[in-house]
Amino acid sequence: MRKPLMAGNWKMYKNAGETTAFFEKFLPLVAGSAHADVVIGAPFVNLPAAVAATAGSKVEIGAQNLFWAKEGAYTGEISGPMLVGVGCKWVIIGHSERRQYFGETEETVLKRTLAALEYGLKPIVCVGERLEERESGSTEAVLKAQFDGGIAPLSDAQFGLITIAYEPVWAIGTGKTATPEMAADAHRYLRSLVAGKYGAEAAAKTRILYGGSVKPDNVKGLMAQPEIDGALVGGASLDAVGFASIVNF
Ligand code: PEP
């Protein structure tokens, strides 16, 4: 059985004080939530505050991106060893906002994923189609291209350490959620790609999260789908009580 992973993506929200205040409220609400792993993806500068606030708790902290070099003359970038050095355990890679605004491609998704794995971070690799791609019937072709370019070059051992997040771009931050059935169809397709490349056992083990306007009132229906192994939650992860109720779906 795949243990659910409920991950928050705070995007570019909250300062250090708000980070600490969030966890003061949130941790008691999820202290007994043994059914799921819980991760919060915080902005780089708030990672130390998030790690300090969650020390000794079940919640692990992730970054929202990393650069692939270990160190060097890359002004403005943050490396895997820097993230590990502040106690970060996870990293979100290839989020659609990074694809849309920062030129992320399959090639850079792969480079970041390889770097994350090299330095011991657990990658959550995001894939998903845009609205026009869904409407033109090319959802599966888009997912296949993203899988083939950004994920499939990983070795079996490397693949075993990643989590995939299916995030239809048209559902992110829009309030439009994929129906549980639509999400499950996409997850089934992604799992078939995993099975084709890495085998049935790997496919059965891989966690595929759904992301896109997950809220306290729709998480139960999504999580009722056996294909959906957790959620990557943006907006609704900013509120301690709301995100706790998502974790405790
Ligand atoms: C996200 O940022 O990954 C996301 C799914 O955002 P939202 O939940 O706000 O749609």
PDB file of C-alpha atoms and ligand atoms in Angstrom, residues 9 11 95 167 171-173 211-214 232-235, ligand 1:
ATOM      1  CA  ASN A   9       3.467  24.480  -1.774  1.00  0.00           C
ATOM      2  CA  LYS A  11       4.818  29.559  -3.431  1.00  0.00           C
ATOM      3  CA  HIS A  95       6.148  23.205 -11.097  1.00  0.00           C
ATOM      4  CA  GLU A 167      -1.030  19.036 -11.730  1.00  0.00           C
ATOM      5  CA  ALA A 171      -6.659  23.693 -12.205  1.00  0.00           C
ATOM      6  CA  ILE A 172      -3.828  25.454 -10.386  1.00  0.00           C
ATOM      7  CA  GLY A 173      -4.934  28.492  -8.434  1.00  0.00           C
ATOM      8  CA  GLY A 211      -2.489  19.051  -7.428  1.00  0.00           C
ATOM      9  CA  GLY A 212      -4.858  21.763  -8.599  1.00  0.00           C
ATOM     10  CA  SER A 213      -7.246  23.667  -6.304  1.00  0.00           C
ATOM     11  CA  VAL A 214      -7.336  20.944  -3.650  1.00  0.00           C
ATOM     12  CA  LEU A 232       0.201  18.891  -3.710  1.00  0.00           C
ATOM     13  CA  VAL A 233      -1.670  21.865  -2.326  1.00  0.00           C
ATOM     14  CA  GLY A 234      -0.941  25.504  -3.105  1.00  0.00           C
ATOM     15  CA  GLY A 235      -3.326  28.171  -1.843  1.00  0.00           C
TER      16      GLY A 235
HETATM   17  C1  PEP B   1       0.290  24.250  -6.581  1.00  0.00           C
HETATM   18  O1  PEP B   1       0.817  25.333  -6.369  1.00  0.00           O
HETATM   19  O2  PEP B   1       0.991  23.234  -6.765  1.00  0.00           O
HETATM   20  C2  PEP B   1      -1.172  24.169  -6.612  1.00  0.00           C
HETATM   21  C3  PEP B   1      -1.749  23.039  -6.912  1.00  0.00           C
HETATM   22  O3  PEP B   1      -1.852  25.327  -6.305  1.00  0.00           O
HETATM   23  P1  PEP B   1      -3.428  25.444  -5.895  1.00  0.00           P
HETATM   24  O4  PEP B   1      -3.669  24.357  -4.869  1.00  0.00           O
HETATM   25  O5  PEP B   1      -3.528  26.814  -5.303  1.00  0.00           O
HETATM   26  O6  PEP B   1      -4.209  25.244  -7.110  1.00  0.00           O
END
